[in-house]
Every structure is written in C-alpha cells, then in structure tokens.
Amino acid sequence: MQKYIFIIMLLFLSKPNLNYGQTLLSNNQSVVYNNIHQENIFVHYNASLLFSGDYLYYKIYNINSQTKKLSQLSKIAYIELIGKDKKTVFKHKIKLNSGIGQGDFFIPTSVASGNYKLIAYTKWMKNVGDNYYFQGDVCIINPFLENQNEITKKSNDSVVKRESSNQNRINKTTNKYVELKLNSKTFSKREKVIFQISALMNEASFGNYSVSVRKIDSISIPNRPNSSSYQANYSKPQTTSNKKPVFLPELRGELLSATVLEKGTDKHVPAKNVTLSISGKNPVFKSLVTNKSGIFYFNLDEPYETLGADLYVEGDNSEKYKIILNQNTPLNYDDLAFSDFKISFEMKELILERSINNQIENAYSNVKQHKIQPEKPAPPFYSGQGITYNLDDFTRFKTVKETVVEIINDVWIEKRNGVDNFKIKIDQPTIKSLSPLIIVDGLLVLNHDDLINYDARKIKKISVVNNRYRYGGNVFEGILSVETINGDFKNSISQAHTKNVSLIKPQVDKNYFNQMYNNDNESLKHVPDYRSQLYWQPNFNLNKIENTITFYTSDYIGSYEINIEGFTKDGLPVSIKKIISVK
C-alpha cells in the first residue's frame, strides 16, 4: 500500500472547480498514477428474473486488474439498478473489506415490470471511461401494476420452455480447483440437502466464494455473468495526463468533498478550519483545514447511523463563508444495451404461482428474518485519554452546572464579560487565548450556553481530556465530550451557517436466514414454506480440504440450481453449477 500514499497527498494539491473527489495531476503524478493498478468488479447475484416480493441478493468482488487477486485499494463500491429510461431504482454504497462486500434489495410493488441493468463500480474505475463497470441483466415482473407493455410479447411466438429444458443447462460440478458433491440429485419437500465442496488443489484452491441455491423458472431468461466470463464487461484501462481530472480512490472509506467560498465574491478560502459532525448514537466528529484552493476532503471510515452530516466553518466570522458540496459526476448510461425479455399469456400460471408464493413468504417474514451483523462503533479520536463519567453511576442533577460542580473533576464554568464558558484544568501551563474543545453527540459546540442550558438528566456520559490537544488545524485547552441518552442534542440548538449534507449509508452486513427443520426449530414446521431461494451465503471462505454445506428444501417443487462463484486466493475464477429436483 505504500506506493499508493502519493494519492493521499493529492488531497492537498487539488485544483478548484472540479467535480466531487477529483483532482488534476502534474506530469510526475500522472506517471505514478498510470503505474497503479485499475480495478474490475464482478457481482454474483442470485437471479436475472425477479418478481415483486423477491429479494435481489448480491456479492461484490473487487479485483486487481494486474494481479487478478482481490484489490486492497478501494474501500467503497457502488451498485445501481438502472431502468431503460435511465432512471435509478436503487443505488447502494457497499463497504469493501479486502475487496469483498455484500448487500440485498427487496423488490417492492412500486417497481414496474421491465428490463433493468445491474451496474457496479468504484470511483477509481470512473477514471477509465463511462463504459468501464460491471453490468448484468435483471428482469422484473410486477403483476400488481396494470401496465405491462414494457415486457408484453407482441408476436404469436411462445416464450415458454418445457420443464425438461432445464436439463439442458450446464451442469459444471467441478473444475481444476473446486468440486461439488451431493448426497442425492432428487429430494422431497423440506428434506435436508448436504453437499461437499472439496479443495482439489489443496491450499491453492482456498479462496472466497458465494453460494446460491434458487429455483429455475421454466422460461427463457437472460444469462448472468459468471466469475470466468465477467472480464468481458471491461475495456482496456486508459492512461491519463495532467490535463485530465482524476477521481481519487476511496482508500479509507467514503470520500466527502466540498469547497469553502467567501460570500459575495466566491473567492476560494484556503487554510480555513472546517468540522464535520454526524450526530446520533454513533457520532462522528472530524476537523481539518482547507487546502490552498479552499477544498477539503473528509474520509468517513467509521460506522454511523444518521443519514446526514453537518459541515461548519470554524471561527468568529463563520457567517462570511459558504460551503459548496463538490458534486458527484454520474456515469453515462446512454450506451447500455438492455435485455429484451418478454412475457406471454402462456406464462399466466407461472406468474400467478410465483406471486402467491411470494405473498405467503412475506406474510411470514417475521419468523424468517435475516440478522444484521452489528457494527462496532469506532472509538473517539481522543480514545485512551482522559476520564469518562457515566452519570447513572452518580446522583443525578437537573442542570449541567450542578453536574459539573458535584461530579466532574477539573472542569468548571467561568463567567467572563457576562458570558459563561467551560474551562478545563490541564497539566501544562495555561494559555489564555486557547479554549477547550466542546463536543456533544459529535457536534461542535461554539456557544457554550447551548450545553450549559441543556437538561443534564438527558446526558448519558461525559468524557474529559485534561491535556492540551492538537486536532485538525487547532490547538485546544483540553476536551469535553458529551453523549446524550437519545443522541438528539442537535434538535435543541440553532444551526445557523451550517451546511447540511445528505448521506447514503453503506449497506450493513447480514447473516441470511437459512431455514432448518430439526428439533431446534419445531415452531417452523407449522409455517408455510414456499421459498424459491433455498440458500444464500455471500461470504463462504474455503479454508480446508473438505467443506460441508447444508440447507433444507421448501414446499415449492421444481428444479433448483446450486451456483458457486468466486476466486481462489491467487485470483483464479471458480464457477460451478449443479441442478437438483424437489418433488
């Protein structure tokens, strides 16, 4: 990663009037840029035909285009579902952990029947061109809307294929590296399925994979890209010069970029302290200084809950400045070629059956829930320093003044020129021109009265750092950090001269529901089971020679495809399919 450090330095060399997360390179920087690998994304998604009430599950693999191994460069990927009208159905932000990420999307009844494209990319990939991204076909049938013109077949040719045609699908149960073995090919309803995944080349077969088991529809549907063929999506990466703006990679997390301008003149304001606050139960607080062009970049590498950030220019004259968010340049989808999937009258029974089954499944979704993997809040930037007071451990007081006097050591409230301000006793000699840093729920508090007048019974804990602290471009006489019980301090104060920015929170990781029929799940035996997706495991680490996966069939009879996709640790693709029958 050391050879990528120069990219971080570009954050401080940006030129003005560029789009979100872009910079211009010097000649020397262009040479280094062209020697850094580009990225390719492969998405394993569970189906190319979905109905209202279905889930689209997906797993992202971000690949180093040179080594073919998982890329360590970008920490954020983007995935979108685009309609023929070029409108976005959803856009997800995905955290990449060592090049992999996951997510899902529930198909609501508001999404019309039609042919769609699943698009995935990183911001670093946007430097190559508009067509340099992963794309796959997705067809949606929504029987709850009257207008089906987008997918209604106009000719007399039938699109229905007989069930026996499923046997013509490729059964590729092994390759050089991985083999799939089943205990049977035919199963009864609610029967346990056991299959073995064997590493044929020992440790050379070890890698990260995703596993899907889904019902095969007895109609012709678009093919999905597999791990062996996905590179056909990409053109050859291009080089750049200092005349071409470059999208910076998101090396640590989401990259938020904006510019500070002087009101009235729109002059770029350099060397200005700016803070970012994301309030809530997992607050985020950051401070930095604008570069010589008045631009700043915040890396959001911590988990957060609130879908908005507050940007503020520090100082007594903050009202003289404005913050302009540098806009994210969208991809150009004009050249997308969509599938021509159509439905005909002969599909009526299939559509009715799937729709009824989905309604039954969603009616019982409360007992078949996916479990969200909890995100561990990042420690505050001053972690390991100072003392924290959990106020429930003490006698509660109504006012902050009483709380400070009776509980909090080394902190007092001093009145000067008729104004109350917090003071912190620090170990070093006091510098009268410096003030403490006051933070509540991740918000910078400039008017100390906002905290002094707050109801102390709503405060959960108070942390005090009684050392001089340098953060961003400022030096503070200690830190006073307050966390409220409900994380709602923001609602009680004025936010004049604050720039509010909407955020798209990255998708959270989930442990997907796997229905089991055993003695531990007696209650599920009486619940209807019409799952078309029998199993989805987006993060299967093959790290031993023999590996066992189990799942149970449902009451929905028909043919099902077991699909394993992924890459060995050396970047070699693995794509395996096997068909089973449920009778």
Coordinates of C-alpha atoms in Angstrom, one line a residue:
M1 CA 0.0 0.0 0.0
Q2 CA 2.9 2.4 0.5
K3 CA 3.1 3.1 -3.2
Y4 CA -0.4 4.5 -3.0
I5 CA 0.4 7.0 -0.4
F6 CA 1.0 9.6 -3.1
I7 CA -2.7 9.5 -3.8
I8 CA -3.5 10.8 -0.3
M9 CA -1.1 13.7 -0.9
L10 CA -3.2 14.6 -3.9
L11 CA -6.0 15.6 -1.5
F12 CA -3.9 18.7 -0.7
L13 CA -2.9 19.5 -4.2
S14 CA -6.4 19.7 -5.8
K15 CA -7.4 22.5 -8.2
P16 CA -10.7 24.4 -7.9
N17 CA -13.9 23.9 -9.9
L18 CA -13.6 20.2 -10.2
N19 CA -16.3 17.6 -9.5
Y20 CA -16.6 15.5 -6.4
G21 CA -13.4 13.7 -5.4
Q22 CA -11.4 14.8 -8.5
T23 CA -8.0 16.4 -8.9
L24 CA -5.6 17.5 -11.6
L25 CA -2.3 15.8 -11.8
S26 CA 1.1 17.1 -12.5
N27 CA 3.3 15.4 -15.1
N28 CA 5.2 13.4 -12.5
Q29 CA 2.0 12.4 -10.7
S30 CA 0.5 11.2 -14.0
V31 CA 3.4 8.8 -14.4
V32 CA 2.8 7.4 -10.9
Y33 CA -0.9 7.2 -11.5
N34 CA -0.5 5.2 -14.7
N35 CA 1.6 2.6 -12.8
I36 CA -1.2 1.9 -10.2
H37 CA -3.5 -1.0 -11.0
Q38 CA -7.0 -0.4 -12.1
E39 CA -9.9 -2.4 -10.6
N40 CA -12.5 -4.7 -12.1
I41 CA -15.7 -5.6 -10.3
F42 CA -17.6 -8.9 -10.5
V43 CA -21.0 -9.3 -9.0
H44 CA -22.5 -12.6 -8.2
Y45 CA -26.3 -12.0 -7.9
N46 CA -28.9 -14.7 -7.2
A47 CA -31.3 -14.3 -10.2
S48 CA -31.8 -12.5 -13.5
L49 CA -35.6 -12.9 -13.2
L50 CA -37.3 -11.5 -10.1
F51 CA -40.9 -10.9 -9.1
S52 CA -42.4 -8.2 -6.8
G53 CA -41.7 -9.5 -3.3
D54 CA -38.4 -11.2 -4.2
Y55 CA -35.0 -10.3 -2.9
L56 CA -32.1 -9.4 -5.1
Y57 CA -29.0 -10.7 -3.3
Y58 CA -25.6 -9.8 -4.4
K59 CA -21.9 -10.3 -3.6
I60 CA -19.2 -7.9 -4.9
Y61 CA -15.7 -8.9 -5.7
N62 CA -13.3 -6.0 -6.4
I63 CA -10.4 -7.4 -8.5
N64 CA -6.9 -6.0 -9.0
S65 CA -6.7 -5.8 -12.8
Q66 CA -3.0 -6.6 -12.8
T67 CA -2.6 -9.5 -10.3
K68 CA -6.3 -10.7 -10.6
K69 CA -6.4 -11.0 -6.9
L70 CA -8.8 -9.1 -4.6
S71 CA -8.0 -5.4 -4.7
Q72 CA -6.9 -3.7 -1.4
L73 CA -7.3 -0.2 -3.0
S74 CA -10.9 1.0 -2.8
K75 CA -12.9 0.6 0.4
I76 CA -16.2 1.6 -1.1
A77 CA -18.1 0.3 -4.1
Y78 CA -21.4 1.4 -5.7
I79 CA -24.1 -0.7 -7.1
E80 CA -27.2 0.5 -9.0
L81 CA -30.2 -0.9 -10.7
I82 CA -31.0 1.1 -13.8
G83 CA -34.2 1.1 -15.9
K84 CA -34.5 1.5 -19.7
D85 CA -35.5 5.1 -19.0
K86 CA -32.0 5.5 -17.4
K87 CA -33.7 6.2 -14.0
T88 CA -32.2 4.6 -10.9
V89 CA -34.3 2.1 -9.0
F90 CA -31.8 1.9 -6.2
K91 CA -28.2 3.0 -5.5
H92 CA -26.3 1.2 -2.8
K93 CA -23.0 2.1 -1.2
I94 CA -21.0 -1.1 -0.2
K95 CA -18.2 -1.3 2.2
L96 CA -15.3 -3.4 0.8
N97 CA -13.3 -5.5 3.3
S98 CA -10.2 -6.8 1.5
G99 CA -12.0 -6.4 -1.8
I100 CA -15.4 -8.0 -1.0
G101 CA -18.8 -6.7 0.1
Q102 CA -22.4 -7.7 0.1
G103 CA -26.0 -6.4 0.0
D104 CA -29.6 -7.0 -1.0
F105 CA -32.6 -5.2 -2.3
F106 CA -36.3 -6.1 -1.8
I107 CA -38.3 -5.7 -5.0
P108 CA -41.3 -3.5 -3.9
T109 CA -44.6 -3.3 -5.8
S110 CA -43.6 0.3 -6.9
V111 CA -41.0 -1.1 -9.3
A112 CA -42.6 -1.6 -12.7
S113 CA -42.2 -4.7 -14.9
G114 CA -39.3 -4.3 -17.3
N115 CA -35.7 -5.0 -18.2
Y116 CA -33.1 -3.5 -16.0
K117 CA -29.3 -3.4 -15.7
L118 CA -27.3 -4.1 -12.5
I119 CA -24.3 -1.7 -12.5
A120 CA -21.3 -1.8 -10.1
Y121 CA -18.1 0.2 -9.9
T122 CA -15.7 2.0 -7.7
K123 CA -14.8 5.7 -8.0
W124 CA -11.3 4.7 -9.1
M125 CA -12.8 2.8 -12.0
K126 CA -14.5 6.0 -13.2
N127 CA -11.2 7.3 -14.5
V128 CA -11.2 4.8 -17.4
G129 CA -14.5 5.9 -19.0
D130 CA -18.3 5.7 -18.9
N131 CA -18.4 2.0 -20.0
Y132 CA -15.9 0.7 -17.6
Y133 CA -18.1 -1.0 -15.0
F134 CA -19.8 -4.3 -14.2
Q135 CA -23.2 -4.8 -15.8
G136 CA -25.7 -7.7 -15.7
D137 CA -29.3 -8.1 -16.8
V138 CA -32.2 -8.2 -14.4
C139 CA -35.8 -8.7 -15.5
I140 CA -38.6 -7.8 -13.1
I141 CA -42.3 -8.9 -13.3
N142 CA -44.7 -6.9 -11.3
P143 CA -48.2 -8.4 -11.6
F144 CA -49.7 -5.8 -9.3
L145 CA -49.5 -3.0 -11.9
E146 CA -51.8 -2.9 -14.8
N147 CA -49.4 -1.6 -17.4
Q148 CA -47.2 -4.5 -18.6
N149 CA -46.4 -3.0 -22.1
E150 CA -42.7 -2.9 -21.4
I151 CA -42.4 -6.7 -21.3
T152 CA -45.6 -8.0 -23.0
K153 CA -44.8 -10.2 -26.0
K154 CA -46.4 -8.8 -29.2
S155 CA -45.9 -11.8 -31.6
N156 CA -47.5 -15.2 -31.5
D157 CA -44.3 -17.0 -30.6
S158 CA -44.3 -18.6 -27.2
V159 CA -41.5 -17.8 -24.8
V160 CA -42.4 -20.7 -22.6
K161 CA -40.0 -23.6 -22.4
R162 CA -40.9 -27.0 -21.0
E163 CA -39.5 -28.0 -17.7
S164 CA -37.4 -30.7 -19.3
S165 CA -35.3 -27.9 -20.9
N166 CA -33.7 -27.3 -17.6
Q167 CA -31.8 -30.5 -18.0
N168 CA -30.0 -28.8 -20.9
R169 CA -28.5 -26.2 -18.6
I170 CA -24.8 -26.7 -18.0
N171 CA -24.0 -28.9 -15.0
K172 CA -20.5 -27.9 -14.2
T173 CA -19.9 -29.5 -10.8
T174 CA -16.1 -29.4 -10.8
N175 CA -13.1 -27.6 -12.2
K176 CA -9.4 -27.8 -11.6
Y177 CA -9.7 -26.3 -8.2
V178 CA -13.1 -27.0 -6.6
E179 CA -15.5 -29.9 -6.8
L180 CA -19.2 -30.1 -5.6
K181 CA -20.6 -33.4 -4.4
L182 CA -24.2 -34.0 -3.5
N183 CA -25.8 -36.7 -1.3
S184 CA -28.6 -37.0 -4.0
K185 CA -30.0 -35.3 -7.1
T186 CA -33.6 -35.6 -6.1
F187 CA -35.2 -34.5 -2.8
S188 CA -38.6 -34.4 -1.1
K189 CA -40.2 -31.3 0.4
R190 CA -38.5 -30.0 3.5
E191 CA -35.7 -32.5 3.1
K192 CA -32.2 -31.9 4.3
V193 CA -29.6 -31.3 1.5
I194 CA -26.0 -32.0 2.1
F195 CA -23.2 -31.1 -0.3
Q196 CA -19.5 -31.2 -0.1
I197 CA -17.2 -28.5 -1.5
S198 CA -13.7 -30.1 -2.0
A199 CA -10.5 -28.2 -2.5
L200 CA -8.9 -30.3 -5.3
M201 CA -5.6 -28.4 -5.3
N202 CA -5.3 -28.2 -1.5
E203 CA -4.3 -24.7 -0.4
A204 CA -4.2 -23.5 -4.0
S205 CA -8.0 -23.9 -4.0
F206 CA -8.6 -21.8 -0.9
G207 CA -10.4 -18.6 -1.5
N208 CA -13.5 -16.6 -1.0
Y209 CA -16.8 -17.7 -2.7
S210 CA -20.5 -17.1 -2.7
V211 CA -23.2 -19.8 -2.8
S212 CA -26.8 -19.5 -4.1
V213 CA -29.5 -22.1 -4.4
R214 CA -32.5 -20.9 -6.3
K215 CA -35.5 -22.2 -8.2
I216 CA -35.1 -22.4 -12.0
D217 CA -38.0 -20.8 -13.9
S218 CA -39.3 -22.8 -16.8
I219 CA -38.9 -19.9 -19.3
S220 CA -36.0 -18.4 -21.2
I221 CA -34.3 -15.7 -19.1
P222 CA -31.1 -13.7 -19.6
N223 CA -27.9 -15.3 -18.6
R224 CA -25.9 -13.9 -15.6
P225 CA -22.2 -13.2 -15.9
N226 CA -20.0 -15.7 -14.1
S227 CA -16.6 -15.3 -12.5
S228 CA -14.9 -16.8 -15.5
S229 CA -16.6 -14.5 -18.1
Y230 CA -17.0 -11.2 -16.2
Q231 CA -13.9 -9.5 -17.7
A232 CA -15.7 -9.2 -21.0
N233 CA -17.5 -6.2 -19.3
Y234 CA -14.4 -4.2 -19.3
S235 CA -12.4 -2.3 -22.0
K236 CA -8.7 -1.8 -21.7
P237 CA -7.8 0.7 -19.0
Q238 CA -6.6 4.1 -20.3
T239 CA -3.8 6.2 -19.2
T240 CA -4.1 9.8 -18.2
S241 CA -2.2 13.1 -18.3
N242 CA -2.2 16.2 -16.1
K243 CA -4.9 17.7 -18.4
K244 CA -7.4 15.1 -17.4
P245 CA -9.2 15.3 -14.0
V246 CA -8.7 12.1 -11.9
F247 CA -11.2 10.6 -9.5
L248 CA -9.5 9.8 -6.2
P249 CA -9.8 6.3 -4.9
E250 CA -11.7 5.9 -1.6
L251 CA -8.7 4.4 0.2
R252 CA -10.1 4.5 3.8
G253 CA -13.8 5.0 3.4
E254 CA -16.4 7.3 1.9
L255 CA -14.9 10.5 0.5
L256 CA -16.8 13.7 1.1
S257 CA -15.5 16.7 -0.8
A258 CA -16.6 20.4 -0.6
T259 CA -15.2 23.9 -1.1
V260 CA -15.2 26.9 1.2
L261 CA -16.0 30.2 -0.6
E262 CA -16.3 33.8 0.5
K263 CA -19.8 35.0 0.3
G264 CA -20.3 37.8 -2.2
T265 CA -17.0 37.3 -4.0
D266 CA -17.0 33.5 -4.4
K267 CA -13.3 33.5 -3.7
H268 CA -11.8 30.2 -2.6
V269 CA -10.8 30.4 1.1
P270 CA -7.5 28.5 2.0
A271 CA -6.3 27.4 5.4
K272 CA -9.8 27.5 7.0
N273 CA -10.7 25.1 9.7
V274 CA -13.8 23.0 8.9
T275 CA -15.6 20.5 11.1
L276 CA -17.8 17.6 10.1
S277 CA -20.3 16.2 12.5
I278 CA -22.6 13.2 12.2
S279 CA -24.8 13.2 15.3
G280 CA -26.7 10.3 16.8
K281 CA -25.9 7.2 18.9
N282 CA -22.7 6.5 16.9
P283 CA -21.5 10.1 16.5
V284 CA -18.6 11.1 14.2
F285 CA -16.6 14.2 14.6
K286 CA -13.7 15.3 12.3
S287 CA -11.8 18.6 11.8
L288 CA -9.4 19.7 9.1
V289 CA -8.0 22.6 7.2
T290 CA -8.9 23.6 3.6
N291 CA -6.1 23.4 1.1
K292 CA -4.8 26.3 -1.0
S293 CA -7.8 26.1 -3.3
G294 CA -10.3 26.1 -0.4
I295 CA -11.2 22.4 -0.9
F296 CA -11.4 19.8 1.8
Y297 CA -11.9 16.1 1.9
F298 CA -13.3 14.0 4.7
N299 CA -12.8 10.3 4.9
L300 CA -15.8 8.7 6.5
D301 CA -14.3 5.4 7.7
E302 CA -16.4 4.9 10.8
P303 CA -19.9 3.4 11.0
Y304 CA -22.7 5.9 11.5
E305 CA -26.5 5.9 11.8
T306 CA -27.8 9.3 10.9
L307 CA -28.2 9.9 7.2
G308 CA -26.9 13.4 7.3
A309 CA -23.7 15.4 8.1
D310 CA -23.2 18.9 9.3
L311 CA -20.3 21.0 7.9
Y312 CA -19.2 24.1 9.6
V313 CA -16.5 26.7 9.1
E314 CA -14.9 27.4 12.4
G315 CA -14.1 30.8 13.7
D316 CA -15.8 34.0 14.8
N317 CA -16.6 35.0 11.2
S318 CA -18.2 31.8 10.0
E319 CA -21.2 33.8 8.6
K320 CA -18.9 35.3 6.0
Y321 CA -18.3 31.9 4.3
K322 CA -20.4 29.3 2.5
I323 CA -19.7 25.6 1.8
I324 CA -20.4 24.2 -1.6
L325 CA -20.6 20.4 -1.9
N326 CA -18.5 19.2 -4.9
Q327 CA -21.0 17.3 -6.9
N328 CA -20.5 13.6 -7.8
T329 CA -20.4 13.1 -11.6
P330 CA -22.8 10.4 -12.6
L331 CA -21.9 7.7 -15.0
N332 CA -23.2 8.0 -18.6
Y333 CA -25.6 5.1 -19.3
D334 CA -26.6 6.1 -22.8
D335 CA -24.9 3.1 -24.4
L336 CA -26.5 0.5 -22.1
A337 CA -28.0 -2.4 -24.1
F338 CA -30.9 -3.9 -22.3
S339 CA -32.3 -7.5 -22.5
D340 CA -35.4 -8.0 -24.5
F341 CA -37.2 -10.3 -22.1
K342 CA -40.9 -10.7 -22.8
I343 CA -43.9 -12.4 -21.2
S344 CA -46.8 -14.1 -22.9
F345 CA -50.2 -15.4 -22.0
E346 CA -48.8 -18.9 -21.6
M347 CA -46.9 -17.6 -18.5
K348 CA -50.0 -16.8 -16.7
E349 CA -50.0 -19.8 -14.3
L350 CA -46.3 -19.4 -13.6
I351 CA -46.7 -15.7 -12.7
L352 CA -49.7 -16.4 -10.6
E353 CA -47.9 -19.2 -8.7
R354 CA -44.8 -17.2 -8.0
S355 CA -46.8 -14.1 -6.9
I356 CA -48.9 -16.2 -4.5
N357 CA -45.9 -17.9 -3.1
N358 CA -44.1 -14.6 -2.5
Q359 CA -47.1 -13.1 -0.7
I360 CA -47.2 -16.2 1.6
E361 CA -43.5 -15.9 2.3
N362 CA -43.6 -12.2 3.0
A363 CA -46.6 -12.7 5.3
Y364 CA -44.4 -14.9 7.5
S365 CA -41.2 -12.9 7.1
N366 CA -41.2 -12.0 10.8
V367 CA -40.2 -15.6 11.6
K368 CA -37.7 -15.8 8.8
Q369 CA -35.7 -12.7 9.3
H370 CA -32.1 -12.0 8.3
K371 CA -29.9 -10.9 11.2
I372 CA -27.9 -7.7 10.8
Q373 CA -24.3 -8.0 11.9
P374 CA -23.9 -5.3 14.5
E375 CA -21.3 -2.6 13.6
K376 CA -18.8 -1.8 16.3
P377 CA -18.7 2.0 16.8
A378 CA -15.3 3.5 16.2
P379 CA -13.7 4.9 19.3
P380 CA -13.5 8.7 19.5
F381 CA -10.3 10.3 18.2
Y382 CA -9.2 11.0 21.8
S383 CA -9.7 7.4 22.9
G384 CA -7.5 6.2 25.7
Q385 CA -7.0 9.6 27.1
G386 CA -8.9 11.3 29.9
I387 CA -11.7 10.1 32.2
T388 CA -15.3 9.2 31.4
Y389 CA -18.2 9.7 33.8
N390 CA -21.3 7.6 33.3
L391 CA -23.9 9.8 35.0
D392 CA -26.1 6.8 36.0
D393 CA -23.3 5.8 38.4
F394 CA -23.8 9.1 40.3
T395 CA -26.6 11.0 41.9
R396 CA -28.4 12.7 39.0
F397 CA -28.7 16.5 38.9
K398 CA -31.1 18.6 36.8
T399 CA -28.6 21.1 35.5
V400 CA -25.3 20.8 33.8
K401 CA -23.8 23.4 36.2
E402 CA -24.7 21.2 39.2
T403 CA -23.4 18.1 37.4
V404 CA -20.0 19.8 36.7
V405 CA -19.7 21.1 40.3
E406 CA -20.7 17.8 42.0
I407 CA -19.3 15.1 39.7
I408 CA -16.9 16.2 37.0
N409 CA -13.3 16.9 38.1
D410 CA -11.0 19.5 36.6
V411 CA -14.0 21.2 34.8
W412 CA -15.7 24.4 35.8
I413 CA -17.9 27.2 34.3
E414 CA -16.4 30.7 34.2
K415 CA -18.2 33.9 33.5
R416 CA -16.2 36.5 31.6
N417 CA -17.7 39.7 30.1
G418 CA -21.1 38.3 31.0
V419 CA -20.7 35.1 29.1
D420 CA -20.5 31.6 30.6
N421 CA -17.8 29.3 29.2
F422 CA -16.4 25.9 30.1
K423 CA -12.8 25.7 31.4
I424 CA -10.7 22.6 31.9
K425 CA -7.7 22.3 34.2
I426 CA -4.8 20.9 32.2
D427 CA -1.4 19.6 33.2
Q428 CA 0.5 22.2 31.1
P429 CA 0.8 25.9 31.8
T430 CA -2.5 27.6 30.7
I431 CA -2.6 29.7 27.5
K432 CA -5.4 32.2 28.0
S433 CA -6.0 32.6 24.2
L434 CA -7.0 28.9 23.9
S435 CA -10.4 27.3 24.6
P436 CA -11.4 23.7 25.3
L437 CA -13.0 21.7 22.5
I438 CA -16.6 21.0 23.4
I439 CA -18.4 18.2 21.5
V440 CA -21.9 16.9 22.1
D441 CA -23.2 13.9 20.1
G442 CA -20.4 14.6 17.6
L443 CA -21.5 18.2 17.2
L444 CA -19.0 21.1 17.7
V445 CA -20.4 23.4 20.4
L446 CA -19.4 27.0 19.8
N447 CA -22.0 28.6 22.1
H448 CA -21.3 27.0 25.5
D449 CA -24.7 28.2 26.7
D450 CA -26.3 25.5 24.4
L451 CA -24.8 22.8 26.7
I452 CA -25.0 24.8 29.9
N453 CA -28.7 25.2 29.5
Y454 CA -29.3 21.6 28.4
D455 CA -31.2 19.2 30.7
A456 CA -28.5 17.1 32.4
R457 CA -30.9 14.3 33.0
K458 CA -30.8 13.6 29.2
I459 CA -27.0 13.1 29.3
K460 CA -25.6 9.6 29.3
K461 CA -21.9 10.3 29.9
I462 CA -19.3 13.0 29.9
S463 CA -15.6 12.5 28.9
V464 CA -12.8 14.9 29.9
V465 CA -9.3 15.1 28.5
N466 CA -7.2 17.5 30.6
N467 CA -4.3 17.8 28.2
R468 CA -3.6 20.3 25.6
Y469 CA -4.8 18.7 22.3
R470 CA -4.0 19.4 18.7
Y471 CA -6.7 18.4 16.3
G472 CA -7.2 19.5 12.7
G473 CA -5.7 22.9 12.5
N474 CA -6.4 24.0 16.0
V475 CA -4.9 23.6 19.5
F476 CA -7.4 23.2 22.4
E477 CA -7.1 23.5 26.2
G478 CA -8.5 20.0 26.8
I479 CA -11.6 18.3 25.5
L480 CA -15.1 18.0 27.0
S481 CA -17.1 15.4 25.1
V482 CA -20.8 14.7 26.0
E483 CA -23.0 11.8 24.8
T484 CA -26.8 12.2 25.3
I485 CA -29.1 9.3 26.0
N486 CA -31.1 9.7 22.8
G487 CA -28.4 11.3 20.6
D488 CA -30.7 14.2 19.9
F489 CA -28.8 17.2 21.2
K490 CA -28.8 18.6 17.6
N491 CA -32.5 19.2 17.8
S492 CA -32.1 21.7 20.7
I493 CA -29.7 24.2 19.2
S494 CA -29.5 26.6 16.3
Q495 CA -27.6 25.5 13.2
A496 CA -27.0 28.9 11.6
H497 CA -24.3 28.9 9.0
T498 CA -24.1 25.1 9.0
K499 CA -24.1 23.1 5.7
N500 CA -26.4 20.1 5.9
V501 CA -25.3 17.2 3.6
S502 CA -27.4 14.1 2.9
L503 CA -25.6 10.8 3.1
I504 CA -26.1 7.3 1.7
K505 CA -25.3 4.9 4.5
P506 CA -23.3 1.9 3.3
Q507 CA -25.2 -1.4 3.4
V508 CA -24.9 -3.4 6.6
D509 CA -23.7 -7.0 6.5
K510 CA -26.2 -9.6 7.3
N511 CA -26.4 -13.3 8.3
Y512 CA -29.0 -14.5 5.9
F513 CA -31.8 -16.7 7.1
N514 CA -31.3 -20.5 6.5
Q515 CA -34.4 -22.5 7.2
M516 CA -33.8 -25.6 9.2
Y517 CA -36.2 -28.4 10.1
N518 CA -34.8 -30.0 13.2
N519 CA -35.5 -30.3 16.9
D520 CA -34.3 -26.7 17.5
N521 CA -36.9 -25.3 15.1
E522 CA -40.1 -27.1 15.9
S523 CA -42.2 -23.9 15.5
L524 CA -41.3 -23.6 11.8
K525 CA -42.8 -27.0 11.0
H526 CA -46.2 -25.4 11.1
V527 CA -45.3 -22.3 9.0
P528 CA -45.9 -22.4 5.2
D529 CA -42.7 -22.7 3.2
Y530 CA -42.7 -21.6 -0.4
R531 CA -39.2 -20.3 -0.7
S532 CA -37.8 -20.1 -4.2
Q533 CA -34.4 -19.0 -2.7
L534 CA -33.3 -22.0 -0.6
Y535 CA -29.9 -20.8 0.4
W536 CA -27.7 -17.7 0.0
Q537 CA -24.3 -17.4 1.6
P538 CA -22.3 -14.4 0.3
N539 CA -19.2 -15.0 2.3
F540 CA -18.0 -18.6 2.1
N541 CA -14.3 -18.9 3.0
L542 CA -12.9 -22.1 1.6
N543 CA -10.0 -22.7 4.0
K544 CA -9.9 -26.5 4.4
I545 CA -9.9 -29.5 2.1
E546 CA -13.4 -30.8 2.7
N547 CA -16.3 -28.4 3.5
T548 CA -19.9 -29.2 4.2
I549 CA -22.9 -27.0 3.5
T550 CA -26.5 -28.0 4.5
F551 CA -29.9 -26.5 3.7
Y552 CA -33.5 -27.6 3.5
T553 CA -35.8 -27.7 0.6
S554 CA -39.2 -26.0 0.7
D555 CA -42.8 -26.9 -0.3
Y556 CA -42.2 -25.4 -3.8
I557 CA -41.5 -28.3 -6.1
G558 CA -39.4 -28.0 -9.2
S559 CA -35.7 -27.7 -10.3
Y560 CA -33.2 -25.7 -8.4
E561 CA -29.7 -24.6 -9.3
I562 CA -26.8 -24.6 -6.9
N563 CA -24.4 -22.0 -8.1
I564 CA -20.9 -21.3 -6.6
E565 CA -18.9 -18.3 -7.8
G566 CA -15.7 -16.7 -6.6
F567 CA -11.9 -16.7 -6.8
T568 CA -9.1 -18.6 -5.3
K569 CA -6.6 -16.7 -3.2
D570 CA -4.4 -16.3 -6.3
G571 CA -7.3 -14.7 -8.3
L572 CA -8.3 -17.7 -10.4
P573 CA -12.0 -17.8 -11.1
V574 CA -14.3 -20.6 -10.0
S575 CA -17.8 -21.1 -11.4
I576 CA -19.8 -24.2 -10.6
K577 CA -23.4 -25.1 -11.2
K578 CA -25.5 -28.2 -10.3
I579 CA -29.2 -28.8 -10.7
I580 CA -31.3 -30.7 -8.2
S581 CA -35.0 -31.6 -8.2
V582 CA -37.6 -31.2 -5.5
K583 CA -40.6 -33.5 -5.8

